[in-house]
Amino acid sequence: MTRTSSLATRLRDKPGQVVRAITFRDLPPSTAAHALSRLAARGELVRVRRGHYYVPRTSRFGPVPPDRLLVALSALDEVRYTPGGVTAANALGFTTQLPMGRADLISTRGRRLRRRGMEGVRILERSPARRALTLDENAFLEVLRDIKHLSDLSAGETRARAVQLVRDGVVSLDRIATAAWDELPRVRAMLGALAEAVDAPAAVVERYREMVHPRSRYAFGPLRDLPRARSWGAQ
């Protein structure tokens, strides 16, 4: 059996997936790449971007097109879906809305990439330091970036929700601090105010103090009435 035929047989177990040469780690990369290219030329795979191929899937309604989110995740070398924008706010309970016809995805590659094959997916470029954070912590940082517009809750409910997420351990302010230097200054200030609001250890609060200019002022939106928020520059 040729490498191409062998790979075609293995792909029968991957309908609807996006595959690359690296997907088949038991094969030399060049061998797998050539086999995938030949299968695409024969119409057995769909090339969605350079080196990325969609394994066709059919439902009772007919052929199913490639999932744009899977294409984006494959291109970003991400193994998990880290949402941004309204999708992040929805995931954490700040809104019931979802973006219409679009997916927001966080990229921690640290550099931009070509968007071919990812139409309908908004890529939000963020620091590689975010890789050490959980999905919920990444989403939390996205909400803080634009909390005034992303939360559908009242100001009081928004503050309570943010505090609850920290107190319940859904997000760790200690872990977020390792990536906070690369965040917007107002986000660092809000994180510091939240740390004081939940009586975080003094060492954690001090880490955020070091990241915030004492004379700067920031738009906290619905978080401006957090306890001691003004000492963190809340307007």
PDB file of C-alpha atoms in Angstrom:
ATOM      1  CA  MET A   1       0.000   0.000   0.000  1.00  0.00           C
ATOM      2  CA  THR A   2       1.395   3.446  -0.950  1.00  0.00           C
ATOM      3  CA  ARG A   3       1.757   6.252   1.587  1.00  0.00           C
ATOM      4  CA  THR A   4      -1.037   8.157  -0.146  1.00  0.00           C
ATOM      5  CA  SER A   5      -3.424   5.192  -0.003  1.00  0.00           C
ATOM      6  CA  SER A   6      -2.502   4.503   3.606  1.00  0.00           C
ATOM      7  CA  LEU A   7      -3.155   8.130   4.569  1.00  0.00           C
ATOM      8  CA  ALA A   8      -6.462   8.137   2.683  1.00  0.00           C
ATOM      9  CA  THR A   9      -7.571   5.140   4.762  1.00  0.00           C
ATOM     10  CA  ARG A  10      -6.645   6.870   8.011  1.00  0.00           C
ATOM     11  CA  LEU A  11      -8.490  10.035   7.004  1.00  0.00           C
ATOM     12  CA  ARG A  12     -11.778   8.127   6.906  1.00  0.00           C
ATOM     13  CA  ASP A  13     -11.795   8.433  10.705  1.00  0.00           C
ATOM     14  CA  LYS A  14     -11.423  12.232  10.561  1.00  0.00           C
ATOM     15  CA  PRO A  15     -14.472  13.568   8.666  1.00  0.00           C
ATOM     16  CA  GLY A  16     -15.017  17.280   9.246  1.00  0.00           C
ATOM     17  CA  GLN A  17     -11.527  17.825  10.662  1.00  0.00           C
ATOM     18  CA  VAL A  18      -8.711  20.053   9.438  1.00  0.00           C
ATOM     19  CA  VAL A  19      -5.443  18.128   9.086  1.00  0.00           C
ATOM     20  CA  ARG A  20      -1.828  19.035   8.403  1.00  0.00           C
ATOM     21  CA  ALA A  21       1.366  17.089   7.847  1.00  0.00           C
ATOM     22  CA  ILE A  22       2.127  17.442  11.558  1.00  0.00           C
ATOM     23  CA  THR A  23      -1.158  15.659  12.331  1.00  0.00           C
ATOM     24  CA  PHE A  24       0.536  12.401  11.345  1.00  0.00           C
ATOM     25  CA  ARG A  25       3.534  12.406  13.668  1.00  0.00           C
ATOM     26  CA  ASP A  26       4.537   8.843  12.750  1.00  0.00           C
ATOM     27  CA  LEU A  27       5.326   9.937   9.194  1.00  0.00           C
ATOM     28  CA  PRO A  28       8.173  12.144   7.960  1.00  0.00           C
ATOM     29  CA  PRO A  29       6.716  15.674   7.484  1.00  0.00           C
ATOM     30  CA  SER A  30       7.682  15.794   3.793  1.00  0.00           C
ATOM     31  CA  THR A  31       6.059  12.409   3.142  1.00  0.00           C
ATOM     32  CA  ALA A  32       2.810  13.398   4.837  1.00  0.00           C
ATOM     33  CA  ALA A  33       2.787  16.785   3.070  1.00  0.00           C
ATOM     34  CA  HIS A  34       3.188  15.218  -0.355  1.00  0.00           C
ATOM     35  CA  ALA A  35       0.489  12.632   0.356  1.00  0.00           C
ATOM     36  CA  LEU A  36      -1.977  15.289   1.523  1.00  0.00           C
ATOM     37  CA  SER A  37      -1.244  17.408  -1.545  1.00  0.00           C
ATOM     38  CA  ARG A  38      -1.892  14.438  -3.855  1.00  0.00           C
ATOM     39  CA  LEU A  39      -5.171  13.621  -2.085  1.00  0.00           C
ATOM     40  CA  ALA A  40      -6.295  17.232  -2.497  1.00  0.00           C
ATOM     41  CA  ALA A  41      -5.416  17.095  -6.204  1.00  0.00           C
ATOM     42  CA  ARG A  42      -7.599  13.979  -6.479  1.00  0.00           C
ATOM     43  CA  GLY A  43     -10.496  15.778  -4.790  1.00  0.00           C
ATOM     44  CA  GLU A  44     -10.421  13.641  -1.648  1.00  0.00           C
ATOM     45  CA  LEU A  45      -9.408  16.617   0.517  1.00  0.00           C
ATOM     46  CA  VAL A  46     -10.167  20.343   0.377  1.00  0.00           C
ATOM     47  CA  ARG A  47      -7.215  22.707   0.683  1.00  0.00           C
ATOM     48  CA  VAL A  48      -8.354  25.536   2.977  1.00  0.00           C
ATOM     49  CA  ARG A  49      -4.990  27.318   3.251  1.00  0.00           C
ATOM     50  CA  ARG A  50      -1.380  26.439   2.599  1.00  0.00           C
ATOM     51  CA  GLY A  51      -0.601  23.110   4.257  1.00  0.00           C
ATOM     52  CA  HIS A  52      -4.085  22.811   5.808  1.00  0.00           C
ATOM     53  CA  TYR A  53      -6.670  20.392   4.422  1.00  0.00           C
ATOM     54  CA  TYR A  54     -10.305  19.753   5.263  1.00  0.00           C
ATOM     55  CA  VAL A  55     -11.531  16.171   5.346  1.00  0.00           C
ATOM     56  CA  PRO A  56     -14.964  16.291   3.645  1.00  0.00           C
ATOM     57  CA  ARG A  57     -18.005  15.420   5.715  1.00  0.00           C
ATOM     58  CA  THR A  58     -21.546  14.828   4.521  1.00  0.00           C
ATOM     59  CA  SER A  59     -24.740  15.107   6.549  1.00  0.00           C
ATOM     60  CA  ARG A  60     -28.240  14.074   5.547  1.00  0.00           C
ATOM     61  CA  PHE A  61     -28.589  17.570   4.091  1.00  0.00           C
ATOM     62  CA  GLY A  62     -25.526  17.255   1.871  1.00  0.00           C
ATOM     63  CA  PRO A  63     -21.842  18.269   2.014  1.00  0.00           C
ATOM     64  CA  VAL A  64     -20.796  20.159   5.154  1.00  0.00           C
ATOM     65  CA  PRO A  65     -18.409  23.096   4.507  1.00  0.00           C
ATOM     66  CA  PRO A  66     -15.217  23.534   6.557  1.00  0.00           C
ATOM     67  CA  ASP A  67     -15.729  24.999  10.034  1.00  0.00           C
ATOM     68  CA  ARG A  68     -14.006  28.407   9.922  1.00  0.00           C
ATOM     69  CA  LEU A  69     -13.152  28.160  13.627  1.00  0.00           C
ATOM     70  CA  LEU A  70     -11.340  24.842  13.127  1.00  0.00           C
ATOM     71  CA  VAL A  71      -9.404  26.359  10.232  1.00  0.00           C
ATOM     72  CA  ALA A  72      -8.380  29.293  12.429  1.00  0.00           C
ATOM     73  CA  LEU A  73      -7.352  27.086  15.343  1.00  0.00           C
ATOM     74  CA  SER A  74      -5.280  24.940  13.033  1.00  0.00           C
ATOM     75  CA  ALA A  75      -3.557  27.980  11.539  1.00  0.00           C
ATOM     76  CA  LEU A  76      -2.834  29.387  15.002  1.00  0.00           C
ATOM     77  CA  ASP A  77      -1.491  26.066  16.309  1.00  0.00           C
ATOM     78  CA  GLU A  78      -3.990  26.369  19.146  1.00  0.00           C
ATOM     79  CA  VAL A  79      -5.453  23.262  20.763  1.00  0.00           C
ATOM     80  CA  ARG A  80      -8.216  25.066  22.611  1.00  0.00           C
ATOM     81  CA  TYR A  81     -10.780  27.702  21.803  1.00  0.00           C
ATOM     82  CA  THR A  82     -10.069  30.935  23.685  1.00  0.00           C
ATOM     83  CA  PRO A  83     -12.899  33.411  22.999  1.00  0.00           C
ATOM     84  CA  GLY A  84     -12.749  37.184  22.821  1.00  0.00           C
ATOM     85  CA  GLY A  85     -15.163  40.091  22.543  1.00  0.00           C
ATOM     86  CA  VAL A  86     -18.852  39.383  23.063  1.00  0.00           C
ATOM     87  CA  THR A  87     -18.114  35.639  23.002  1.00  0.00           C
ATOM     88  CA  ALA A  88     -15.880  36.047  26.064  1.00  0.00           C
ATOM     89  CA  ALA A  89     -18.507  38.113  27.886  1.00  0.00           C
ATOM     90  CA  ASN A  90     -21.122  35.454  27.151  1.00  0.00           C
ATOM     91  CA  ALA A  91     -18.868  32.646  28.402  1.00  0.00           C
ATOM     92  CA  LEU A  92     -18.421  34.388  31.769  1.00  0.00           C
ATOM     93  CA  GLY A  93     -22.047  35.392  32.264  1.00  0.00           C
ATOM     94  CA  PHE A  94     -21.805  39.137  31.577  1.00  0.00           C
ATOM     95  CA  THR A  95     -24.184  38.956  28.602  1.00  0.00           C
ATOM     96  CA  THR A  96     -26.557  36.560  26.878  1.00  0.00           C
ATOM     97  CA  GLN A  97     -25.675  37.940  23.448  1.00  0.00           C
ATOM     98  CA  LEU A  98     -23.519  36.214  20.854  1.00  0.00           C
ATOM     99  CA  PRO A  99     -21.834  37.818  17.824  1.00  0.00           C
ATOM    100  CA  MET A 100     -23.949  37.271  14.736  1.00  0.00           C
ATOM    101  CA  GLY A 101     -22.144  35.381  11.982  1.00  0.00           C
ATOM    102  CA  ARG A 102     -18.707  35.862  13.535  1.00  0.00           C
ATOM    103  CA  ALA A 103     -16.410  34.118  15.968  1.00  0.00           C
ATOM    104  CA  ASP A 104     -13.857  35.989  18.091  1.00  0.00           C
ATOM    105  CA  LEU A 105     -10.634  34.107  18.734  1.00  0.00           C
ATOM    106  CA  ILE A 106      -7.546  34.993  20.784  1.00  0.00           C
ATOM    107  CA  SER A 107      -4.142  34.486  19.166  1.00  0.00           C
ATOM    108  CA  THR A 108      -1.082  34.261  21.424  1.00  0.00           C
ATOM    109  CA  ARG A 109       1.392  33.725  18.591  1.00  0.00           C
ATOM    110  CA  GLY A 110       2.824  37.179  19.094  1.00  0.00           C
ATOM    111  CA  ARG A 111       2.738  37.910  15.362  1.00  0.00           C
ATOM    112  CA  ARG A 112       0.141  38.360  12.672  1.00  0.00           C
ATOM    113  CA  LEU A 113      -0.733  35.726  10.126  1.00  0.00           C
ATOM    114  CA  ARG A 114      -2.487  35.583   6.803  1.00  0.00           C
ATOM    115  CA  ARG A 115      -6.252  35.262   7.193  1.00  0.00           C
ATOM    116  CA  ARG A 116      -6.950  33.141   4.131  1.00  0.00           C
ATOM    117  CA  GLY A 117      -9.542  30.470   4.880  1.00  0.00           C
ATOM    118  CA  MET A 118     -10.613  32.182   8.114  1.00  0.00           C
ATOM    119  CA  GLU A 119     -13.367  34.468   6.833  1.00  0.00           C
ATOM    120  CA  GLY A 120     -15.860  35.294   9.584  1.00  0.00           C
ATOM    121  CA  VAL A 121     -13.314  34.783  12.374  1.00  0.00           C
ATOM    122  CA  ARG A 122     -11.946  37.886  14.096  1.00  0.00           C
ATOM    123  CA  ILE A 123      -8.430  37.227  15.355  1.00  0.00           C
ATOM    124  CA  LEU A 124      -7.472  39.291  18.410  1.00  0.00           C
ATOM    125  CA  GLU A 125      -3.673  39.462  18.686  1.00  0.00           C
ATOM    126  CA  ARG A 126      -2.496  39.145  22.292  1.00  0.00           C
ATOM    127  CA  SER A 127       0.789  38.632  24.141  1.00  0.00           C
ATOM    128  CA  PRO A 128       2.367  35.141  24.199  1.00  0.00           C
ATOM    129  CA  ALA A 129       2.363  35.539  28.013  1.00  0.00           C
ATOM    130  CA  ARG A 130      -1.358  34.738  27.849  1.00  0.00           C
ATOM    131  CA  ARG A 131      -0.553  31.096  27.003  1.00  0.00           C
ATOM    132  CA  ALA A 132      -0.036  30.308  30.687  1.00  0.00           C
ATOM    133  CA  LEU A 133      -3.605  31.401  31.509  1.00  0.00           C
ATOM    134  CA  THR A 134      -6.782  29.365  31.415  1.00  0.00           C
ATOM    135  CA  LEU A 135      -9.563  29.886  28.898  1.00  0.00           C
ATOM    136  CA  ASP A 136     -11.652  31.716  31.515  1.00  0.00           C
ATOM    137  CA  GLU A 137      -8.747  33.948  32.524  1.00  0.00           C
ATOM    138  CA  ASN A 138      -8.129  34.941  28.915  1.00  0.00           C
ATOM    139  CA  ALA A 139     -11.845  35.641  28.509  1.00  0.00           C
ATOM    140  CA  PHE A 140     -11.847  37.695  31.734  1.00  0.00           C
ATOM    141  CA  LEU A 141      -9.041  39.923  30.448  1.00  0.00           C
ATOM    142  CA  GLU A 142     -10.966  40.451  27.217  1.00  0.00           C
ATOM    143  CA  VAL A 143     -14.056  41.532  29.142  1.00  0.00           C
ATOM    144  CA  LEU A 144     -12.048  43.983  31.266  1.00  0.00           C
ATOM    145  CA  ARG A 145     -10.666  45.581  28.095  1.00  0.00           C
ATOM    146  CA  ASP A 146     -14.150  46.800  27.145  1.00  0.00           C
ATOM    147  CA  ILE A 147     -16.355  46.024  30.138  1.00  0.00           C
ATOM    148  CA  LYS A 148     -18.502  49.128  29.603  1.00  0.00           C
ATOM    149  CA  HIS A 149     -19.803  47.758  26.307  1.00  0.00           C
ATOM    150  CA  LEU A 150     -19.479  44.007  26.786  1.00  0.00           C
ATOM    151  CA  SER A 151     -21.575  43.643  29.944  1.00  0.00           C
ATOM    152  CA  ASP A 152     -25.363  43.756  29.703  1.00  0.00           C
ATOM    153  CA  LEU A 153     -25.693  43.620  33.495  1.00  0.00           C
ATOM    154  CA  SER A 154     -26.284  46.660  35.667  1.00  0.00           C
ATOM    155  CA  ALA A 155     -23.206  48.324  37.153  1.00  0.00           C
ATOM    156  CA  GLY A 156     -23.822  46.652  40.507  1.00  0.00           C
ATOM    157  CA  GLU A 157     -24.404  43.246  38.924  1.00  0.00           C
ATOM    158  CA  THR A 158     -21.293  43.622  36.764  1.00  0.00           C
ATOM    159  CA  ARG A 159     -19.150  44.385  39.826  1.00  0.00           C
ATOM    160  CA  ALA A 160     -20.670  41.481  41.722  1.00  0.00           C
ATOM    161  CA  ARG A 161     -20.083  39.103  38.810  1.00  0.00           C
ATOM    162  CA  ALA A 162     -16.444  40.140  38.437  1.00  0.00           C
ATOM    163  CA  VAL A 163     -15.816  39.738  42.173  1.00  0.00           C
ATOM    164  CA  GLN A 164     -17.587  36.368  42.225  1.00  0.00           C
ATOM    165  CA  LEU A 165     -15.446  35.000  39.386  1.00  0.00           C
ATOM    166  CA  VAL A 166     -12.330  35.869  41.378  1.00  0.00           C
ATOM    167  CA  ARG A 167     -13.614  34.634  44.744  1.00  0.00           C
ATOM    168  CA  ASP A 168     -14.850  31.364  43.263  1.00  0.00           C
ATOM    169  CA  GLY A 169     -11.435  30.694  41.747  1.00  0.00           C
ATOM    170  CA  VAL A 170     -12.674  30.805  38.159  1.00  0.00           C
ATOM    171  CA  VAL A 171      -9.883  33.284  37.531  1.00  0.00           C
ATOM    172  CA  SER A 172      -6.654  33.573  39.532  1.00  0.00           C
ATOM    173  CA  LEU A 173      -5.380  37.119  39.974  1.00  0.00           C
ATOM    174  CA  ASP A 174      -2.048  35.680  41.077  1.00  0.00           C
ATOM    175  CA  ARG A 175      -1.651  33.741  37.823  1.00  0.00           C
ATOM    176  CA  ILE A 176      -2.975  36.621  35.701  1.00  0.00           C
ATOM    177  CA  ALA A 177      -0.315  38.883  37.231  1.00  0.00           C
ATOM    178  CA  THR A 178       2.350  36.953  35.303  1.00  0.00           C
ATOM    179  CA  ALA A 179       0.833  38.218  32.052  1.00  0.00           C
ATOM    180  CA  ALA A 180      -0.582  41.538  33.258  1.00  0.00           C
ATOM    181  CA  TRP A 181       2.402  43.698  32.256  1.00  0.00           C
ATOM    182  CA  ASP A 182       1.401  43.170  28.627  1.00  0.00           C
ATOM    183  CA  GLU A 183      -2.189  44.292  29.234  1.00  0.00           C
ATOM    184  CA  LEU A 184      -3.651  47.792  28.914  1.00  0.00           C
ATOM    185  CA  PRO A 185      -2.825  50.065  31.898  1.00  0.00           C
ATOM    186  CA  ARG A 186      -6.509  50.420  32.800  1.00  0.00           C
ATOM    187  CA  VAL A 187      -6.875  46.616  32.837  1.00  0.00           C
ATOM    188  CA  ARG A 188      -3.937  46.328  35.244  1.00  0.00           C
ATOM    189  CA  ALA A 189      -5.543  48.968  37.456  1.00  0.00           C
ATOM    190  CA  MET A 190      -8.912  47.174  37.474  1.00  0.00           C
ATOM    191  CA  LEU A 191      -7.182  43.897  38.362  1.00  0.00           C
ATOM    192  CA  GLY A 192      -5.505  45.631  41.298  1.00  0.00           C
ATOM    193  CA  ALA A 193      -8.806  47.055  42.503  1.00  0.00           C
ATOM    194  CA  LEU A 194     -10.369  43.606  42.262  1.00  0.00           C
ATOM    195  CA  ALA A 195      -7.471  42.140  44.223  1.00  0.00           C
ATOM    196  CA  GLU A 196      -8.181  44.537  47.093  1.00  0.00           C
ATOM    197  CA  ALA A 197     -11.939  43.982  46.820  1.00  0.00           C
ATOM    198  CA  VAL A 198     -11.536  40.233  47.436  1.00  0.00           C
ATOM    199  CA  ASP A 199      -8.851  40.662  50.116  1.00  0.00           C
ATOM    200  CA  ALA A 200      -6.207  38.969  48.024  1.00  0.00           C
ATOM    201  CA  PRO A 201      -2.843  38.322  49.707  1.00  0.00           C
ATOM    202  CA  ALA A 202      -0.783  41.472  50.205  1.00  0.00           C
ATOM    203  CA  ALA A 203       1.912  40.134  47.863  1.00  0.00           C
ATOM    204  CA  VAL A 204      -0.611  39.902  45.003  1.00  0.00           C
ATOM    205  CA  VAL A 205      -1.932  43.411  45.625  1.00  0.00           C
ATOM    206  CA  GLU A 206       1.620  44.744  45.729  1.00  0.00           C
ATOM    207  CA  ARG A 207       2.434  43.130  42.366  1.00  0.00           C
ATOM    208  CA  TYR A 208      -0.390  45.089  40.786  1.00  0.00           C
ATOM    209  CA  ARG A 209       0.618  48.297  42.594  1.00  0.00           C
ATOM    210  CA  GLU A 210       3.972  48.045  40.846  1.00  0.00           C
ATOM    211  CA  MET A 211       2.175  47.929  37.475  1.00  0.00           C
ATOM    212  CA  VAL A 212      -0.003  51.027  37.977  1.00  0.00           C
ATOM    213  CA  HIS A 213       1.196  54.639  37.824  1.00  0.00           C
ATOM    214  CA  PRO A 214      -0.071  56.338  40.998  1.00  0.00           C
ATOM    215  CA  ARG A 215      -1.049  59.565  39.214  1.00  0.00           C
ATOM    216  CA  SER A 216      -2.776  58.076  36.188  1.00  0.00           C
ATOM    217  CA  ARG A 217      -6.553  58.003  35.802  1.00  0.00           C
ATOM    218  CA  TYR A 218      -8.514  55.261  34.072  1.00  0.00           C
ATOM    219  CA  ALA A 219     -12.062  54.633  32.867  1.00  0.00           C
ATOM    220  CA  PHE A 220     -13.246  51.694  34.992  1.00  0.00           C
ATOM    221  CA  GLY A 221     -16.805  51.773  33.636  1.00  0.00           C
ATOM    222  CA  PRO A 222     -19.110  49.724  35.895  1.00  0.00           C
ATOM    223  CA  LEU A 223     -16.149  48.759  38.127  1.00  0.00           C
ATOM    224  CA  ARG A 224     -15.492  52.363  39.223  1.00  0.00           C
ATOM    225  CA  ASP A 225     -17.389  51.800  42.499  1.00  0.00           C
ATOM    226  CA  LEU A 226     -15.273  48.864  43.630  1.00  0.00           C
ATOM    227  CA  PRO A 227     -13.938  49.427  47.158  1.00  0.00           C
ATOM    228  CA  ARG A 228     -10.810  51.635  46.962  1.00  0.00           C
ATOM    229  CA  ALA A 229     -11.132  51.841  43.178  1.00  0.00           C
ATOM    230  CA  ARG A 230     -10.154  55.507  43.294  1.00  0.00           C
ATOM    231  CA  SER A 231      -6.810  54.618  44.836  1.00  0.00           C
ATOM    232  CA  TRP A 232      -6.202  52.615  41.650  1.00  0.00           C
ATOM    233  CA  GLY A 233      -6.983  55.596  39.430  1.00  0.00           C
ATOM    234  CA  ALA A 234     -10.680  54.975  38.731  1.00  0.00           C
ATOM    235  CA  GLN A 235     -12.394  58.066  37.325  1.00  0.00           C
TER     236      GLN A 235
END
